[in-house]
């Protein structure tokens, strides 16, 4: 596709009152505007007749209502017959922010063979039922494509590259109503099409007209997902080929669909409850197990090392130590984190081991450092502090998605007294900020089991499950600089209980970590080895709750930042 000659297409069914303002907003772009009258009432037809007198506006009248999908198909076919390269779809109800049109055109011009779609940013006008319904559709689209590439499949603000779209319209009998937007996007992906997204503000105008039939359209959408799921099954080999994997430092592995996935999981959890979500998790983790080669291999490597060590030490391990069960445990812990942030867990869900340490800190109003890990659920400190509103907890995180994750969690529970601080490396500026928080009596939580993002080789090697592993020096040096008591916190799910229950281990690590200048390296090595020993102790109590899905016993070879 070597030329860019787009047109706007506006499917319209009884939206005569809002169409003129949309045309006004599009006049500055000079591209032709094609309105599809999808069997509208007479008052809308009269308005469209007047609009057809305007420069660059064409009205196509369908003899009877076909539905949104039927109208869009008619418009794309018309655009193809008149040699347009792209059809830019805009809904007639006035929901879309037309200031995003320029970004849509620019992106389409830069990627002429890609389908460009809006990714909605909603305000408070969006009905919650619509919002949660979208999350469920997104979930099924992920399954149908075995990919998180499609971030939103229902937005009617998009640009179709006509040349690759026409064969899809000819080869498949697509839905004619609201299901069309999702179905055409999935088929486009199946045909190796590239899909890109731009942020688009979407509002639901007061007294706006909606043609969504809650019963009939949901039946059609459900049938569509059934067909697409069956179509996915025979395309699994082809879809899996689209995934590529490479060895990386742990921090550069994207949290696949993290924020959107969390929102979808939260919506299903809120609407349908924990038992239903547990069923969904089995399907999702099955997909993840099949497609995430890196995580699966890391899990298998960890379990092999664990079993080898247990045999050497003559330790008894659970019987269900499979990679799938390991990943499924991670899914359950993700749900536990959401529940903790929502405030669904409190002290009644916890058995606290080391309660006296916790009570002493609360009574003294002293700032402390808590060393955590990626074993179990560190977010349980949210439930731990729920009955002590004066406790402010600051957790250091090192991945780029942390700020977005923090925003999602604040949306879930604005009163949550846990603050996520994103840092690239532990430097003097970080130490100064944290020292101020310690002086205010706040808690600082930092994990001690992942190497530095900026300087991977700044590690101390310590034995973990029978093999030397690299542990970052930064958390322990930082704790020494802050000159405050240091505690360990491990939150482990008790899978033997019928209801969610957790064992929280709160233990003293050091009254104050001291690293004398003359023996600094030896002192630091002893501190790291102490941490590794305690981490191993608790890992053996809940081996499937270890969530470091990378080769923990070796460095990646990533070139350190200078």
XYZ file of C-alpha atoms in Angstrom:
562
model
C 0.000 0.000 0.000
C 1.979 2.985 -1.279
C -0.601 5.804 -1.075
C -2.697 7.334 1.671
C -6.145 8.439 0.551
C -8.527 8.061 3.510
C -12.183 8.806 3.999
C -14.343 9.099 7.103
C -17.242 6.682 7.541
C -20.058 7.352 10.021
C -22.677 4.622 10.557
C -25.886 6.373 11.615
C -29.163 5.015 12.964
C -31.472 7.723 14.367
C -28.542 9.918 15.507
C -29.553 12.908 13.402
C -29.145 15.355 16.279
C -25.458 14.557 16.885
C -24.182 14.032 13.310
C -23.953 17.740 12.283
C -21.565 18.521 15.153
C -19.370 15.553 14.174
C -19.213 16.769 10.578
C -18.309 20.252 11.843
C -15.431 18.743 13.787
C -14.155 16.837 10.733
C -14.313 19.682 8.194
C -10.761 20.858 8.948
C -9.304 17.575 7.634
C -10.665 17.932 4.054
C -11.082 14.156 3.670
C -14.418 12.933 2.264
C -17.121 12.086 4.809
C -19.399 9.125 4.062
C -22.512 8.771 6.226
C -24.383 5.472 6.129
C -28.065 5.960 6.905
C -28.889 2.572 8.373
C -32.671 2.711 7.972
C -33.125 5.757 10.232
C -36.429 7.448 11.086
C -37.731 10.335 8.990
C -36.443 13.119 11.233
C -32.887 11.773 10.961
C -33.271 11.317 7.193
C -34.263 14.968 6.881
C -31.181 16.082 8.808
C -28.893 13.827 6.742
C -30.401 15.182 3.532
C -29.369 18.669 4.625
C -25.877 17.453 5.572
C -25.433 15.877 2.142
C -25.509 19.402 0.668
C -22.281 20.235 2.466
C -18.933 20.031 0.738
C -17.275 16.600 0.770
C -20.248 14.859 2.450
C -21.948 11.792 0.913
C -24.954 9.975 2.363
C -25.554 6.313 1.530
C -29.051 5.136 2.415
C -29.702 1.502 3.294
C -33.320 0.479 2.635
C -33.671 -1.143 6.056
C -31.730 -1.311 9.287
C -28.877 -3.845 9.124
C -27.116 -3.018 12.343
C -23.833 -1.245 13.052
C -21.732 -4.004 11.519
C -23.832 -4.104 8.350
C -23.538 -0.326 7.972
C -19.749 -0.367 8.408
C -19.381 -3.212 5.903
C -21.435 -1.240 3.355
C -19.231 1.816 3.933
C -15.957 -0.106 3.551
C -17.205 -1.690 0.331
C -18.183 1.756 -0.973
C -14.734 3.133 -0.030
C -13.088 0.209 -1.834
C -15.128 0.805 -5.001
C -14.108 4.487 -4.986
C -10.386 3.744 -4.483
C -9.903 5.019 -0.957
C -6.969 3.495 0.895
C -8.367 3.747 4.442
C -11.776 4.019 6.067
C -11.817 5.953 9.329
C -14.804 4.860 11.380
C -16.389 7.319 13.812
C -19.578 6.527 15.707
C -22.515 8.883 15.190
C -23.485 9.245 18.842
C -20.841 11.853 19.723
C -18.946 9.685 22.230
C -15.527 10.059 20.621
C -13.179 12.966 21.232
C -12.444 14.286 17.744
C -9.191 15.888 18.880
C -7.724 12.368 18.578
C -8.466 12.226 14.831
C -5.145 13.831 13.964
C -3.237 11.164 15.966
C -5.300 8.460 14.265
C -4.482 9.826 10.793
C -0.793 10.272 11.613
C -0.440 6.753 12.974
C -2.318 5.279 9.998
C -0.081 7.152 7.574
C 3.034 5.883 9.370
C 1.729 2.282 9.477
C -0.439 2.020 6.342
C -1.116 -1.737 6.556
C -2.058 -1.711 10.247
C -5.504 -1.450 11.797
C -5.404 1.572 14.093
C -7.913 1.692 16.934
C -8.769 3.984 19.778
C -8.044 2.732 23.289
C -10.802 4.329 25.379
C -10.124 6.585 28.320
C -13.430 6.910 30.139
C -14.728 9.589 32.466
C -17.327 9.077 35.183
C -20.180 9.030 32.652
C -19.459 5.451 31.578
C -22.049 2.953 32.889
C -20.345 0.368 35.102
C -22.232 -2.475 33.412
C -20.753 -1.449 30.063
C -17.275 -1.135 31.560
C -17.270 -4.583 33.162
C -18.815 -6.085 30.032
C -15.893 -4.748 28.007
C -13.410 -6.362 30.376
C -15.042 -9.749 29.875
C -14.908 -9.348 26.076
C -11.245 -8.344 26.273
C -10.555 -11.474 28.289
C -12.095 -13.696 25.611
C -10.264 -11.861 22.822
C -6.983 -12.614 24.591
C -7.929 -16.284 24.566
C -9.062 -16.198 20.923
C -5.815 -14.598 19.758
C -3.462 -16.164 22.342
C -2.105 -12.662 22.667
C -2.426 -9.437 24.624
C -1.821 -7.356 21.487
C -5.486 -6.350 21.204
C -5.891 -3.896 24.063
C -9.497 -2.974 23.222
C -11.652 -4.635 20.580
C -14.907 -2.713 21.002
C -14.010 0.913 20.338
C -15.812 2.270 17.251
C -13.117 4.885 16.657
C -10.669 3.202 14.294
C -8.971 3.235 10.898
C -9.302 0.245 8.568
C -6.659 -0.366 5.863
C -9.073 -1.307 3.090
C -6.854 -3.548 0.965
C -6.281 -6.239 3.678
C -9.811 -5.837 5.102
C -11.751 -6.590 1.883
C -10.606 -10.277 1.669
C -11.810 -10.814 5.249
C -15.234 -9.412 4.386
C -15.425 -11.733 1.370
C -14.214 -14.885 3.121
C -16.194 -14.705 6.362
C -19.796 -14.141 7.323
C -19.315 -11.473 9.984
C -21.872 -10.306 12.518
C -24.026 -7.406 11.417
C -24.618 -5.771 14.797
C -22.497 -4.751 17.797
C -20.331 -7.867 17.610
C -18.778 -6.706 14.326
C -16.118 -4.431 15.872
C -14.603 -7.278 17.882
C -14.994 -9.988 15.247
C -13.319 -8.063 12.406
C -10.377 -7.222 14.663
C -9.822 -10.855 15.680
C -9.975 -12.030 12.051
C -7.552 -9.258 11.074
C -5.136 -10.475 13.753
C -5.546 -14.080 12.597
C -4.571 -12.923 9.092
C -1.227 -11.686 10.521
C -2.445 -8.106 10.571
C -0.725 -5.550 12.798
C -2.947 -3.675 15.257
C -1.998 -0.414 16.948
C -3.764 1.737 19.520
C -3.979 5.400 20.434
C -5.519 6.810 23.600
C -8.989 8.225 22.971
C -11.270 10.005 25.407
C -14.779 8.557 25.360
C -17.844 10.057 27.024
C -21.423 8.894 27.348
C -23.512 12.022 26.582
C -26.443 12.747 28.864
C -29.669 11.504 27.256
C -27.601 9.817 24.552
C -29.219 7.199 22.321
C -27.932 3.632 22.640
C -28.963 0.846 20.278
C -27.393 -1.897 22.372
C -29.983 -4.582 23.092
C -28.983 -6.085 26.453
C -30.536 -9.466 25.599
C -30.230 -9.904 21.830
C -26.809 -8.306 21.410
C -25.356 -10.241 24.346
C -26.634 -13.470 22.781
C -24.956 -12.545 19.492
C -21.733 -11.581 21.239
C -21.712 -14.861 23.163
C -22.239 -16.822 19.938
C -19.477 -14.808 18.278
C -17.015 -15.690 21.051
C -18.009 -19.346 20.788
C -17.218 -19.338 17.048
C -13.968 -17.449 17.539
C -12.855 -19.777 20.319
C -13.452 -22.800 18.057
C -11.614 -21.008 15.264
C -8.694 -20.351 17.595
C -8.268 -24.052 18.385
C -7.294 -24.987 14.839
C -5.074 -21.919 14.566
C -3.056 -22.571 17.741
C 0.184 -23.564 15.922
C -0.049 -20.503 13.686
C -0.765 -18.165 16.591
C 2.031 -19.547 18.729
C 4.520 -18.865 15.933
C 3.857 -15.162 16.376
C 5.417 -15.253 19.830
C 9.162 -14.749 20.119
C 11.194 -15.142 23.275
C 14.663 -13.982 24.250
C 16.819 -14.115 27.364
C 16.705 -10.880 29.344
C 17.359 -9.357 32.729
C 14.258 -9.939 34.870
C 13.274 -6.239 34.884
C 12.983 -5.985 31.086
C 10.424 -8.756 30.823
C 7.135 -6.922 30.449
C 4.349 -7.767 32.843
C 2.169 -9.124 30.033
C -1.035 -7.137 29.985
C -0.469 -6.278 33.635
C -2.751 -3.282 34.152
C -5.543 -4.265 31.797
C -5.381 -7.839 33.037
C -5.699 -6.640 36.624
C -8.758 -4.584 35.718
C -10.404 -7.527 33.982
C -9.640 -9.862 36.867
C -10.993 -7.299 39.309
C -14.204 -6.862 37.283
C -14.880 -10.602 37.163
C -14.003 -10.959 40.852
C -16.324 -8.100 41.816
C -19.236 -9.258 39.646
C -19.049 -13.018 39.977
C -17.058 -13.813 43.107
C -13.959 -15.801 44.004
C -15.202 -19.259 42.990
C -16.006 -18.156 39.434
C -12.648 -16.407 39.123
C -10.880 -19.573 40.227
C -12.445 -21.333 37.234
C -11.339 -18.529 34.895
C -7.821 -18.708 36.306
C -7.437 -22.326 35.266
C -8.189 -21.377 31.655
C -5.990 -18.276 31.710
C -3.058 -20.076 33.333
C -3.463 -22.939 30.861
C -3.057 -20.408 28.052
C -0.126 -18.757 29.820
C 1.507 -22.137 30.379
C 1.290 -22.912 26.656
C 2.463 -19.524 25.390
C 4.957 -18.240 27.951
C 7.956 -20.398 27.167
C 10.314 -18.277 29.271
C 8.207 -18.440 32.446
C 7.493 -22.147 31.981
C 11.164 -23.040 31.555
C 12.155 -20.887 34.554
C 9.524 -22.640 36.646
C 10.727 -26.066 35.564
C 14.332 -25.121 36.321
C 13.396 -23.900 39.811
C 11.360 -27.031 40.574
C 14.199 -29.294 39.419
C 16.657 -27.458 41.666
C 14.193 -27.618 44.562
C 13.597 -31.355 44.185
C 17.316 -32.066 43.837
C 18.016 -30.140 47.040
C 15.161 -31.852 48.887
C 16.541 -35.278 47.922
C 19.988 -34.321 49.186
C 18.596 -33.050 52.480
C 15.983 -35.825 52.749
C 13.149 -33.283 52.922
C 9.499 -34.033 52.178
C 7.910 -31.873 49.475
C 4.265 -31.599 48.306
C 3.188 -33.997 45.561
C 1.777 -31.436 43.095
C 5.028 -29.682 42.202
C 4.358 -29.141 38.497
C 5.046 -26.056 36.415
C 1.333 -25.605 35.715
C 0.490 -25.706 39.432
C 3.334 -23.242 40.053
C 1.891 -20.771 37.550
C -1.629 -21.367 38.861
C -0.398 -20.514 42.362
C 0.899 -17.239 40.949
C -2.566 -16.544 39.521
C -4.204 -17.161 42.883
C -1.692 -14.877 44.578
C -2.445 -12.133 42.053
C -6.101 -12.420 43.026
C -5.131 -12.393 46.699
C -3.275 -9.119 46.111
C -6.377 -7.547 44.578
C -8.511 -8.742 47.470
C -6.017 -7.326 49.975
C -5.998 -3.959 48.191
C -9.798 -3.888 48.031
C -9.865 -4.352 51.783
C -11.522 -7.781 51.603
C -8.893 -9.257 53.915
C -8.324 -8.193 57.483
C -6.653 -9.571 60.593
C -9.216 -12.394 60.710
C -7.708 -13.807 57.505
C -4.220 -13.807 58.997
C -2.323 -15.847 61.513
C 0.564 -13.625 62.540
C 3.735 -15.310 63.693
C 5.797 -12.746 65.564
C 2.851 -10.614 66.673
C 4.882 -9.147 69.527
C 7.373 -7.630 67.051
C 4.536 -5.994 65.164
C 2.882 -4.672 68.320
C 6.157 -3.239 69.650
C 6.807 -1.323 66.432
C 3.291 0.077 66.361
C 3.513 1.135 70.009
C 6.904 2.811 69.558
C 5.825 4.655 66.368
C 9.293 3.894 65.060
C 10.236 3.827 61.413
C 11.607 0.466 60.284
C 12.917 -1.325 57.214
C 11.127 -4.517 56.203
C 12.911 -6.931 53.895
C 10.503 -8.876 51.728
C 10.826 -11.100 48.701
C 8.933 -12.551 45.755
C 7.917 -15.478 47.911
C 4.217 -15.406 48.751
C 2.206 -12.211 49.001
C 3.957 -9.112 50.308
C 0.793 -7.012 49.824
C -0.654 -8.699 52.914
C 1.021 -5.916 54.876
C -1.974 -3.892 53.638
C -4.282 -6.188 55.625
C -1.774 -6.281 58.473
C -1.941 -2.501 58.897
C -5.673 -2.127 58.289
C -6.509 -1.796 61.967
C -3.643 0.683 62.483
C -4.508 3.640 60.252
C -1.490 5.582 61.447
C 0.922 3.147 59.786
C 2.207 4.385 56.426
C 3.983 1.754 54.334
C 6.293 2.618 51.428
C 7.260 -0.191 49.049
C 10.162 0.235 46.623
C 9.590 -1.271 43.167
C 11.933 -1.360 40.210
C 9.842 -2.032 37.073
C 8.380 0.527 34.686
C 4.782 -0.660 35.082
C 4.827 0.244 38.788
C 3.347 3.730 38.381
C 0.411 2.393 36.332
C -0.087 -0.458 38.799
C -0.092 2.041 41.648
C -2.810 4.081 39.909
C -4.960 0.989 39.427
C -4.575 0.011 43.066
C -5.458 3.521 44.224
C -8.594 3.327 42.078
C -9.517 0.040 43.735
C -9.035 1.468 47.213
C -8.157 5.182 47.521
C -7.686 4.792 51.279
C -5.017 2.106 50.938
C -2.132 3.090 53.171
C 0.537 1.576 50.942
C 2.601 3.749 48.626
C 4.570 2.225 45.739
C 7.780 4.112 44.933
C 9.301 3.445 41.525
C 13.100 3.737 41.445
C 15.650 2.829 38.789
C 18.495 2.343 41.237
C 19.293 2.803 44.913
C 21.286 6.016 45.120
C 21.843 8.899 47.500
C 18.616 10.638 46.436
C 16.592 7.521 47.255
C 18.304 7.192 50.629
C 17.487 10.814 51.520
C 13.799 10.373 50.656
C 13.543 7.167 52.636
C 15.411 8.622 55.619
C 12.747 11.327 55.831
C 10.036 8.682 55.839
C 11.804 6.683 58.536
C 12.057 9.813 60.692
C 8.276 10.269 60.339
C 7.769 6.758 61.702
C 6.859 5.213 58.348
C 7.773 1.719 57.187
C 9.994 1.071 54.172
C 9.555 -2.267 52.395
C 12.139 -3.506 49.920
C 12.654 -6.921 48.376
C 16.061 -8.554 48.665
C 15.868 -11.297 46.049
C 16.273 -9.567 42.681
C 19.431 -8.109 41.217
C 19.820 -4.404 40.500
C 18.208 -2.984 37.367
C 21.064 -0.514 36.809
C 24.035 -2.561 38.019
C 23.366 -6.285 37.860
C 26.843 -7.316 38.950
C 26.659 -5.529 42.299
C 25.794 -8.735 44.113
C 26.874 -11.066 46.864
C 26.661 -14.777 46.179
C 24.987 -16.929 48.803
C 23.781 -20.510 48.933
C 20.092 -20.950 48.120
C 18.537 -24.400 47.740
C 21.924 -26.026 47.379
C 23.415 -23.714 44.760
C 25.108 -20.303 44.870
C 22.776 -17.511 43.745
C 23.377 -13.764 43.245
C 21.617 -11.491 45.752
C 21.593 -7.706 45.337
C 23.718 -5.713 47.749
C 21.634 -2.547 47.434
C 18.760 -3.376 49.831
C 21.138 -4.338 52.636
C 23.428 -1.329 52.125
C 20.349 0.924 52.115
C 19.107 -0.632 55.358
C 22.526 0.047 56.913
C 22.449 3.699 55.781
C 18.988 4.211 57.304
C 20.293 3.046 60.722
C 17.004 1.564 61.852
C 15.796 -1.875 62.958
C 15.269 -4.358 60.129
C 12.584 -7.042 60.011
C 11.642 -9.837 57.615
C 8.086 -10.300 56.337
C 6.761 -13.354 54.506
C 3.055 -13.827 53.723
C 2.217 -17.401 52.723
C -1.201 -18.640 51.651
C -2.513 -21.627 53.609
C -4.003 -23.790 50.847
C -5.360 -26.297 53.371
C -8.048 -23.843 54.513
C -11.468 -23.686 52.764
C -11.512 -19.871 53.013
C -8.604 -17.528 52.162
C -6.172 -17.659 55.037
C -2.528 -16.673 55.338
C 0.388 -17.218 57.645
C 2.284 -13.972 58.059
C 5.776 -14.391 59.451
C 7.135 -11.226 61.017
C 10.590 -11.699 62.489
C 13.482 -9.562 63.626
C 16.429 -9.560 61.238
C 18.794 -7.025 62.810
C 18.572 -4.282 65.437
C 20.712 -2.313 63.015
C 22.797 -3.473 60.083
C 26.345 -2.229 60.595
C 28.947 -2.457 57.849
C 32.339 -1.384 59.332
C 34.630 0.158 56.767
C 37.527 -2.153 57.578
C 35.464 -5.352 57.209
C 32.671 -4.060 54.987
C 32.677 -6.848 52.401
C 32.755 -9.623 54.980
C 29.985 -7.997 57.022
C 27.831 -7.504 53.946
C 28.394 -11.120 52.894
C 27.256 -12.325 56.321
C 24.078 -10.215 56.146
C 23.199 -11.513 52.664
C 23.825 -15.111 53.702
C 21.540 -14.623 56.721
C 18.773 -13.338 54.434
C 19.263 -16.196 51.934
C 19.022 -18.749 54.771
C 15.713 -17.342 56.018
C 14.349 -17.061 52.473
C 15.204 -20.708 51.856
C 13.533 -21.698 55.138
C 10.206 -20.146 54.163
C 10.450 -21.238 50.525
C 10.537 -24.857 51.667
C 7.308 -24.236 53.610
C 5.444 -23.090 50.478
C 7.531 -24.021 47.416
C 4.809 -23.210 44.863
C 4.600 -19.643 46.154
C 8.064 -18.724 44.857
C 7.482 -16.249 42.001
C 10.857 -15.458 40.464
C 10.215 -16.671 36.917
C 13.755 -16.373 35.580
C 17.039 -18.229 36.093
C 17.619 -17.192 39.694
C 21.049 -18.827 39.998
C 22.856 -16.900 37.300
C 23.243 -13.346 36.045
C 21.716 -12.541 32.682
C 24.876 -10.990 31.265
C 23.015 -7.708 30.761
C 25.418 -4.820 30.248
C 25.227 -2.588 33.303
C 24.130 1.025 32.948
C 26.877 3.519 33.438
